[in-house]
Tab-separated table of C-alpha atoms in Angstrom:
chain	number	residue	atom	x	y	z
A	1	MET	CA	-69.158	33.129	23.657
A	2	THR	CA	-71.163	31.496	26.413
A	3	SER	CA	-70.146	28.545	28.520
A	4	GLU	CA	-73.479	28.323	30.368
A	5	PRO	CA	-74.724	24.797	31.088
A	6	ASN	CA	-76.880	23.518	28.249
A	7	THR	CA	-78.411	20.301	26.975
A	8	LEU	CA	-78.997	18.722	23.616
A	9	ASN	CA	-82.364	19.531	22.093
A	10	GLU	CA	-83.097	16.151	20.547
A	11	GLN	CA	-82.381	12.437	20.733
A	12	PRO	CA	-81.899	11.558	17.058
A	13	PHE	CA	-81.711	7.750	17.336
A	14	LEU	CA	-83.065	4.902	19.420
A	15	PHE	CA	-80.900	2.778	21.717
A	16	THR	CA	-82.557	-0.340	23.058
A	17	VAL	CA	-81.006	-2.582	25.718
A	18	GLU	CA	-82.264	-6.102	24.989
A	19	HIS	CA	-80.358	-8.276	27.468
A	20	THR	CA	-78.176	-7.786	30.531
A	21	ASP	CA	-75.709	-10.193	32.088
A	22	PRO	CA	-76.921	-11.337	35.539
A	23	LYS	CA	-73.427	-11.275	37.069
A	24	SER	CA	-71.960	-8.081	35.585
A	25	SER	CA	-72.795	-4.788	33.865
A	26	ALA	CA	-72.485	-6.290	30.365
A	27	ARG	CA	-75.444	-5.673	28.094
A	28	ALA	CA	-76.576	-6.518	24.571
A	29	ALA	CA	-78.315	-3.633	22.845
A	30	VAL	CA	-79.097	-2.168	19.434
A	31	LEU	CA	-78.151	1.351	18.403
A	32	TYR	CA	-80.385	2.521	15.538
A	33	THR	CA	-79.104	5.073	12.990
A	34	ASP	CA	-80.354	6.304	9.638
A	35	HIS	CA	-77.640	4.210	7.967
A	36	GLY	CA	-78.678	1.017	9.732
A	37	PRO	CA	-78.846	-0.698	13.132
A	38	ILE	CA	-75.730	-1.473	15.155
A	39	PRO	CA	-75.891	-4.454	17.540
A	40	THR	CA	-73.732	-3.876	20.591
A	41	PRO	CA	-71.202	-4.599	21.956
A	42	ILE	CA	-69.549	-3.494	18.717
A	43	PHE	CA	-66.030	-2.921	17.456
A	44	MET	CA	-65.478	-0.149	14.888
A	45	PRO	CA	-62.632	-0.571	12.370
A	46	VAL	CA	-60.601	2.629	12.146
A	47	GLY	CA	-60.877	4.322	8.749
A	48	THR	CA	-58.939	7.451	9.663
A	49	VAL	CA	-58.875	9.192	6.268
A	50	GLY	CA	-61.908	7.488	4.748
A	51	SER	CA	-60.085	4.188	4.333
A	52	VAL	CA	-59.441	1.261	6.654
A	53	LYS	CA	-55.774	0.616	5.850
A	54	ALA	CA	-55.229	-2.310	3.449
A	55	VAL	CA	-58.925	-3.305	3.521
A	56	HIS	CA	-61.439	-2.705	0.734
A	57	GLN	CA	-64.973	-1.521	1.559
A	58	HIS	CA	-66.275	-4.692	-0.119
A	59	GLU	CA	-64.336	-6.778	2.403
A	60	LEU	CA	-65.464	-4.634	5.326
A	61	ARG	CA	-69.041	-5.117	4.215
A	62	ASN	CA	-69.161	-8.718	3.036
A	63	ASP	CA	-66.282	-10.576	4.727
A	64	ILE	CA	-65.892	-8.767	8.023
A	65	ASP	CA	-69.478	-7.470	8.261
A	66	ALA	CA	-68.451	-4.239	9.970
A	67	LYS	CA	-71.620	-2.496	11.122
A	68	ILE	CA	-69.932	0.881	11.639
A	69	ILE	CA	-66.498	2.362	10.952
A	70	LEU	CA	-64.614	5.316	12.360
A	71	GLY	CA	-63.212	8.371	10.579
A	72	ASN	CA	-61.086	11.182	11.993
A	73	THR	CA	-62.003	14.863	11.853
A	74	TYR	CA	-58.415	16.118	12.001
A	75	HIS	CA	-57.169	13.998	9.122
A	76	LEU	CA	-60.264	14.432	6.924
A	77	TYR	CA	-60.195	18.201	7.494
A	78	LEU	CA	-56.606	18.386	6.253
A	79	ARG	CA	-57.074	15.929	3.389
A	80	PRO	CA	-59.232	15.754	1.279
A	81	GLY	CA	-60.747	18.789	3.053
A	82	THR	CA	-64.286	19.783	3.906
A	83	ALA	CA	-64.960	21.433	0.532
A	84	THR	CA	-64.314	18.173	-1.304
A	85	LEU	CA	-66.374	16.178	1.174
A	86	HIS	CA	-69.264	18.634	0.915
A	87	ASP	CA	-69.178	18.580	-2.893
A	88	ALA	CA	-69.191	14.767	-2.772
A	89	GLY	CA	-72.275	14.755	-0.560
A	90	GLY	CA	-70.468	13.725	2.602
A	91	LEU	CA	-68.047	10.983	3.571
A	92	HIS	CA	-70.517	8.135	3.012
A	93	ARG	CA	-70.856	8.944	-0.680
A	94	PHE	CA	-67.221	9.963	-1.059
A	95	MET	CA	-65.931	6.561	0.069
A	96	GLY	CA	-68.823	4.395	-1.092
A	97	TRP	CA	-69.898	3.281	2.388
A	98	GLU	CA	-73.624	3.081	3.104
A	99	ARG	CA	-73.373	1.953	6.743
A	100	PRO	CA	-72.889	4.173	9.826
A	101	ILE	CA	-69.761	6.252	10.453
A	102	LEU	CA	-68.492	7.723	13.717
A	103	THR	CA	-65.975	10.576	13.706
A	104	ASP	CA	-63.531	11.423	16.462
A	105	SER	CA	-63.298	15.169	17.047
A	106	GLY	CA	-59.599	15.228	16.228
A	107	GLY	CA	-58.748	16.300	19.760
A	108	PHE	CA	-56.389	13.399	20.430
A	109	GLN	CA	-54.536	13.963	17.146
A	110	VAL	CA	-54.236	17.725	17.677
A	111	PHE	CA	-52.926	17.392	21.214
A	112	SER	CA	-50.502	14.639	20.262
A	113	LEU	CA	-48.719	17.186	18.051
A	114	ALA	CA	-47.037	18.460	21.244
A	115	GLU	CA	-44.537	21.079	20.025
A	116	ASN	CA	-46.680	22.023	17.038
A	117	ARG	CA	-49.824	23.224	18.816
A	118	LYS	CA	-50.964	25.887	21.275
A	119	ILE	CA	-54.020	25.522	23.513
A	120	LYS	CA	-56.119	28.544	24.457
A	121	GLU	CA	-59.640	29.086	25.765
A	122	GLU	CA	-60.877	29.756	22.247
A	123	GLY	CA	-59.476	26.519	20.860
A	124	CYS	CA	-56.249	24.937	19.677
A	125	THR	CA	-53.899	26.278	16.996
A	126	PHE	CA	-51.689	23.671	15.355
A	127	LYS	CA	-49.381	22.992	12.443
A	128	SER	CA	-50.417	20.454	9.852
A	129	HIS	CA	-48.307	17.303	9.876
A	130	ILE	CA	-48.642	17.317	6.069
A	131	ASP	CA	-47.279	20.710	5.040
A	132	GLY	CA	-46.707	22.736	8.212
A	133	SER	CA	-49.593	25.109	7.536
A	134	ARG	CA	-51.325	26.652	10.565
A	135	HIS	CA	-54.909	25.880	11.523
A	136	THR	CA	-57.199	26.451	14.495
A	137	PHE	CA	-59.777	24.035	15.876
A	138	THR	CA	-62.519	25.520	18.033
A	139	PRO	CA	-65.455	23.608	19.518
A	140	GLU	CA	-67.786	25.348	17.063
A	141	GLY	CA	-65.492	24.698	14.127
A	142	VAL	CA	-65.147	21.005	14.948
A	143	ILE	CA	-68.948	20.618	14.974
A	144	ASP	CA	-69.123	22.413	11.620
A	145	ILE	CA	-66.447	20.124	10.164
A	146	GLN	CA	-68.305	17.022	11.333
A	147	ARG	CA	-71.511	18.388	9.813
A	148	GLN	CA	-69.610	18.638	6.519
A	149	ILE	CA	-68.218	15.123	6.917
A	150	GLY	CA	-71.731	13.877	7.616
A	151	SER	CA	-70.881	11.225	10.199
A	152	ASP	CA	-73.776	9.563	12.005
A	153	ILE	CA	-72.102	10.033	15.392
A	154	MET	CA	-69.968	13.102	16.141
A	155	MET	CA	-67.637	13.685	19.074
A	156	ALA	CA	-67.375	16.860	21.132
A	157	PHE	CA	-64.007	18.631	21.029
A	158	ASP	CA	-61.893	17.796	24.059
A	159	GLU	CA	-58.375	18.033	25.392
A	160	CYS	CA	-56.784	14.637	25.910
A	161	PRO	CA	-53.964	15.022	28.463
A	162	PRO	CA	-51.277	12.369	28.991
A	163	GLY	CA	-52.315	9.485	31.223
A	164	GLU	CA	-49.721	10.345	33.877
A	165	SER	CA	-50.575	14.069	34.028
A	166	PRO	CA	-50.261	15.710	37.469
A	167	TYR	CA	-53.558	16.286	39.259
A	168	ASN	CA	-53.648	20.073	38.809
A	169	TYR	CA	-52.987	19.828	35.080
A	170	ALA	CA	-55.596	17.083	34.695
A	171	LYS	CA	-58.169	19.205	36.558
A	172	LYS	CA	-57.566	22.306	34.448
A	173	SER	CA	-57.665	20.205	31.298
A	174	MET	CA	-60.957	18.590	32.344
A	175	GLU	CA	-62.517	21.974	33.120
A	176	LEU	CA	-61.476	23.255	29.690
A	177	THR	CA	-62.985	20.127	28.109
A	178	HIS	CA	-66.252	20.871	29.945
A	179	ARG	CA	-66.376	24.459	28.670
A	180	TRP	CA	-65.651	23.236	25.167
A	181	MET	CA	-68.321	20.543	25.592
A	182	ASP	CA	-70.895	23.229	26.422
A	183	ARG	CA	-69.928	25.169	23.302
A	184	CYS	CA	-70.133	22.035	21.156
A	185	VAL	CA	-73.645	21.370	22.419
A	186	LEU	CA	-74.705	24.938	21.644
A	187	ARG	CA	-73.281	24.697	18.127
A	188	TYR	CA	-74.921	21.334	17.553
A	189	ASN	CA	-78.288	22.759	18.621
A	190	GLU	CA	-78.032	25.757	16.287
A	191	THR	CA	-76.942	23.785	13.190
A	192	SER	CA	-78.520	21.011	11.131
A	193	PRO	CA	-77.347	17.949	9.186
A	194	LEU	CA	-76.438	18.628	5.561
A	195	TYR	CA	-77.147	15.365	3.759
A	196	GLY	CA	-80.604	14.211	4.805
A	197	HIS	CA	-79.639	11.866	7.643
A	198	ARG	CA	-79.567	12.573	11.360
A	199	GLN	CA	-76.410	13.032	13.435
A	200	ALA	CA	-75.842	12.449	17.157
A	201	LEU	CA	-73.287	14.211	19.371
A	202	PHE	CA	-71.375	12.358	22.099
A	203	PRO	CA	-69.685	14.347	24.909
A	204	ILE	CA	-66.339	12.925	26.039
A	205	VAL	CA	-65.518	12.164	29.674
A	206	GLN	CA	-61.961	13.044	30.742
A	207	GLY	CA	-60.167	13.225	34.095
A	208	CYS	CA	-57.065	11.043	33.672
A	209	LYS	CA	-56.540	8.518	36.464
A	210	TYR	CA	-58.169	10.592	39.202
A	211	THR	CA	-61.417	9.222	40.621
A	212	ASP	CA	-62.893	12.565	41.699
A	213	LEU	CA	-62.145	14.126	38.311
A	214	ARG	CA	-63.661	11.200	36.440
A	215	ARG	CA	-66.796	11.484	38.574
A	216	ALA	CA	-67.045	15.220	37.977
A	217	SER	CA	-66.528	14.800	34.242
A	218	ALA	CA	-69.075	11.982	33.970
A	219	GLU	CA	-71.612	14.105	35.853
A	220	HIS	CA	-71.014	17.082	33.565
A	221	ALA	CA	-71.319	14.925	30.461
A	222	ALA	CA	-74.465	13.224	31.775
A	223	SER	CA	-76.064	16.642	32.319
A	224	LYS	CA	-76.007	17.210	28.550
A	225	ASN	CA	-78.827	14.692	27.982
A	226	ALA	CA	-76.819	13.318	25.056
A	227	TYR	CA	-77.744	10.365	22.880
A	228	GLY	CA	-74.531	8.642	23.950
A	229	TYR	CA	-71.271	9.238	25.764
A	230	ALA	CA	-67.594	8.602	25.124
A	231	ILE	CA	-64.901	7.776	27.660
A	232	GLY	CA	-61.621	9.324	26.563
A	233	GLY	CA	-58.115	9.633	27.923
A	234	LEU	CA	-57.612	5.962	28.815
A	235	ALA	CA	-55.070	3.464	27.463
A	236	VAL	CA	-52.647	6.393	27.203
A	237	GLY	CA	-50.011	5.181	29.639
A	238	GLU	CA	-51.865	4.391	32.865
A	239	PRO	CA	-51.791	0.833	34.312
A	240	THR	CA	-54.487	-1.484	32.957
A	241	GLU	CA	-56.135	-1.909	36.353
A	242	VAL	CA	-56.428	1.861	36.685
A	243	MET	CA	-58.172	1.963	33.303
A	244	TYR	CA	-60.689	-0.643	34.464
A	245	GLN	CA	-61.248	1.252	37.712
A	246	MET	CA	-61.934	4.505	35.832
A	247	ILE	CA	-64.418	2.725	33.542
A	248	GLU	CA	-66.304	1.507	36.615
A	249	VAL	CA	-66.331	4.996	38.151
A	250	VAL	CA	-67.632	6.618	34.976
A	251	ASN	CA	-70.221	3.980	34.086
A	252	ALA	CA	-71.710	4.181	37.581
A	253	ILE	CA	-72.741	7.743	36.648
A	254	LEU	CA	-73.479	7.700	32.910
A	255	PRO	CA	-77.110	6.849	32.025
A	256	THR	CA	-77.762	3.139	31.565
A	257	ASP	CA	-80.168	3.765	28.674
A	258	ARG	CA	-77.563	5.414	26.424
A	259	PRO	CA	-74.590	3.888	24.551
A	260	ARG	CA	-71.106	4.168	26.045
A	261	TYR	CA	-68.053	4.340	23.804
A	262	LEU	CA	-64.550	3.606	25.131
A	263	MET	CA	-62.179	5.429	22.807
A	264	GLY	CA	-59.035	3.800	21.427
A	265	VAL	CA	-59.188	0.521	23.416
A	266	GLY	CA	-57.681	-1.983	22.916
A	267	THR	CA	-56.562	-5.614	23.166
A	268	PRO	CA	-59.125	-8.450	23.028
A	269	ALA	CA	-58.780	-8.863	26.805
A	270	ASN	CA	-59.281	-5.107	27.325
A	271	ILE	CA	-62.464	-5.245	25.284
A	272	LEU	CA	-63.951	-8.145	27.237
A	273	GLU	CA	-63.084	-6.512	30.558
A	274	ALA	CA	-64.716	-3.259	29.425
A	275	ILE	CA	-67.827	-5.052	28.147
A	276	GLU	CA	-68.130	-6.654	31.589
A	277	ARG	CA	-68.077	-3.119	33.038
A	278	GLY	CA	-70.868	-1.836	30.789
A	279	VAL	CA	-69.123	-0.466	27.684
A	280	ASP	CA	-70.920	-0.850	24.344
A	281	MET	CA	-68.632	0.547	21.624
A	282	PHE	CA	-64.917	0.254	20.853
A	283	ASP	CA	-62.334	1.305	18.296
A	284	CYS	CA	-58.606	0.734	18.048
A	285	VAL	CA	-55.906	0.729	15.370
A	286	MET	CA	-54.377	-2.386	16.938
A	287	PRO	CA	-55.985	-5.007	14.638
A	288	THR	CA	-54.778	-3.351	11.435
A	289	ARG	CA	-51.523	-1.843	12.715
A	290	ASN	CA	-50.410	-5.043	14.418
A	291	GLY	CA	-51.568	-7.073	11.419
A	292	ARG	CA	-49.378	-5.049	9.098
A	293	ASN	CA	-46.478	-5.905	11.428
A	294	GLY	CA	-47.198	-9.629	11.350
A	295	MET	CA	-49.163	-10.096	14.582
A	296	LEU	CA	-52.392	-12.081	14.361
A	297	PHE	CA	-55.066	-12.251	17.055
A	298	THR	CA	-56.693	-15.669	17.482
A	299	TRP	CA	-58.886	-17.502	19.992
A	300	GLN	CA	-55.760	-19.383	21.158
A	301	GLY	CA	-53.681	-16.224	21.643
A	302	THR	CA	-51.455	-14.007	19.497
A	303	VAL	CA	-49.346	-15.272	16.605
A	304	ASN	CA	-46.171	-13.658	15.285
A	305	ILE	CA	-46.471	-14.841	11.698
A	306	LYS	CA	-42.843	-13.842	11.018
A	307	ASN	CA	-41.580	-16.671	13.221
A	308	LYS	CA	-40.031	-19.616	11.382
A	309	LYS	CA	-42.430	-22.059	13.072
A	310	TRP	CA	-45.160	-20.941	10.617
A	311	GLU	CA	-43.019	-21.483	7.505
A	312	ASN	CA	-44.473	-24.938	6.817
A	313	CYS	CA	-47.860	-24.675	8.512
A	314	PHE	CA	-50.314	-25.342	5.690
A	315	GLU	CA	-53.487	-25.047	7.740
A	316	PRO	CA	-55.974	-22.278	6.868
A	317	ILE	CA	-55.545	-19.258	9.086
A	318	ASN	CA	-59.100	-19.735	10.385
A	319	PRO	CA	-61.346	-22.229	8.571
A	320	ASN	CA	-64.402	-21.029	10.538
A	321	SER	CA	-63.955	-17.326	9.856
A	322	SER	CA	-66.468	-15.125	8.044
A	323	ALA	CA	-63.548	-13.752	6.005
A	324	LEU	CA	-62.725	-15.602	2.789
A	325	ALA	CA	-59.014	-14.806	3.181
A	326	ASP	CA	-58.939	-16.682	6.497
A	327	ARG	CA	-60.470	-19.786	4.937
A	328	VAL	CA	-58.398	-19.804	1.723
A	329	TYR	CA	-54.884	-18.793	2.766
A	330	THR	CA	-52.550	-20.719	5.068
A	331	TYR	CA	-50.195	-19.646	7.818
A	332	ALA	CA	-47.282	-20.641	5.586
A	333	TYR	CA	-48.474	-18.450	2.715
A	334	LEU	CA	-49.036	-15.452	4.981
A	335	HIS	CA	-45.610	-16.029	6.569
A	336	HIS	CA	-44.094	-15.926	3.078
A	337	LEU	CA	-45.965	-12.749	2.100
A	338	ILE	CA	-45.071	-10.859	5.267
A	339	LYS	CA	-41.411	-11.918	5.088
A	340	SER	CA	-41.366	-10.868	1.425
A	341	GLU	CA	-42.993	-7.520	2.281
A	342	GLU	CA	-45.781	-8.166	-0.210
A	343	LEU	CA	-48.782	-5.838	0.052
A	344	LEU	CA	-51.155	-8.796	-0.085
A	345	GLY	CA	-49.731	-9.983	3.231
A	346	LEU	CA	-50.702	-6.705	4.892
A	347	GLN	CA	-54.200	-7.066	3.483
A	348	ILE	CA	-54.721	-10.671	4.584
A	349	ALA	CA	-53.380	-10.004	8.103
A	350	SER	CA	-55.538	-6.882	8.503
A	351	ILE	CA	-58.663	-8.687	7.297
A	352	HIS	CA	-57.966	-11.585	9.657
A	353	ASN	CA	-57.526	-9.364	12.709
A	354	LEU	CA	-60.615	-7.276	11.990
A	355	ALA	CA	-62.665	-10.418	11.382
A	356	PHE	CA	-61.442	-11.776	14.712
A	357	TYR	CA	-62.318	-8.561	16.595
A	358	LEU	CA	-65.822	-8.528	15.086
A	359	ASP	CA	-66.207	-12.223	15.921
A	360	LEU	CA	-65.057	-11.472	19.476
A	361	VAL	CA	-67.767	-8.863	20.125
A	362	ARG	CA	-70.436	-10.921	18.324
A	363	THR	CA	-69.581	-13.931	20.479
A	364	ALA	CA	-69.570	-11.792	23.618
A	365	ARG	CA	-72.987	-10.449	22.645
A	366	GLN	CA	-74.366	-13.959	22.195
A	367	HIS	CA	-73.122	-14.986	25.628
A	368	ILE	CA	-74.815	-11.923	27.141
A	369	VAL	CA	-78.034	-12.986	25.412
A	370	ASP	CA	-77.553	-16.537	26.700
A	371	GLY	CA	-76.947	-15.252	30.236
A	372	ASP	CA	-73.478	-16.754	30.759
A	373	PHE	CA	-71.171	-13.931	29.659
A	374	SER	CA	-69.222	-13.677	32.913
A	375	THR	CA	-68.521	-17.416	33.046
A	376	TRP	CA	-67.459	-17.501	29.390
A	377	LYS	CA	-65.290	-14.392	29.705
A	378	ALA	CA	-63.477	-15.811	32.737
A	379	SER	CA	-62.730	-18.996	30.786
A	380	ILE	CA	-61.315	-17.245	27.711
A	381	VAL	CA	-59.613	-14.003	28.750
A	382	ASP	CA	-56.264	-15.454	29.903
A	383	ARG	CA	-55.937	-17.549	26.750
A	384	LEU	CA	-56.417	-14.490	24.545
A	385	MET	CA	-53.339	-12.859	26.079
A	386	LYS	CA	-50.997	-15.793	25.420
A	387	ARG	CA	-48.337	-15.733	22.725
A	388	ILE	CA	-48.374	-18.880	20.594
């Protein structure tokens, strides 16, 4: 098995930067895939197992207007399994979703198993969280799994160390990620898509909170001549300002004519700060997970819908929202549903939060186009963090 430096043989999609903010690194672009164009900045709802929790595909498509969603290699590999996905013709057909899909490599999930996995040069052996069965992920195997899933954008297999890892551990982990990255690129080059649409591979930049490691990792990733790049290992315990600093370090090195994806981040304020620093793509479970726990994100700040103050508030949740649920249902009704533990409450709250996140990045994009993103962002970011 070689770990010689190598590059990707093709650039499967176009990425066109249309506008840049005059006072920051924010940019408005379009990422073109075989399943449709994706205007950026973009937020990707997390559909871990082929389903965005509590949200129907019809609502994702027509109410929220999600341009792309995310699936997870680890979870889809375990259930329903690659054989089922292959027989179905890939994840798009299996779940009835005709727009783009991005898949994480499963690295974060595998390494979060802690006591139930073992990392070696060849790959990572782990126990399934479902039934305890043993499995091994290798860089080559993860590419093969994502070929079977049929995602439009695939991630290279990486090790995601804890945010507060000691320097020596972070360095060894990064070097292993680089060797695995090389193997992923080789496997990508020697295999082909299975379902008639093209797939892109994104290397993942690691390096924890250490500037020199982040630079080295960004340089190694950039040498792959990839269609796009992911920034991993942030929002995993390090201070917020350190996260922003690492984004700046990495984006100073990654090519400006390729999309940049910040993995697993984050709050509305995090997203705006990262857009200002040149990030194009985001995903996070926060909108749906927090929604299911009664927290709503709004332009005025965050709402805990469980609080008694909303019991008799008969205003629509958001009369200007693209989501029908926001325009029809009131704070009082959602308060009642969440307090009563009704499933409909989880659905309405999840739809609201996803609609807000998509509205946030669409609005940010428009301000980049208009040339006043930095001024607008400065006027709104503190308000977004308030608790109402």
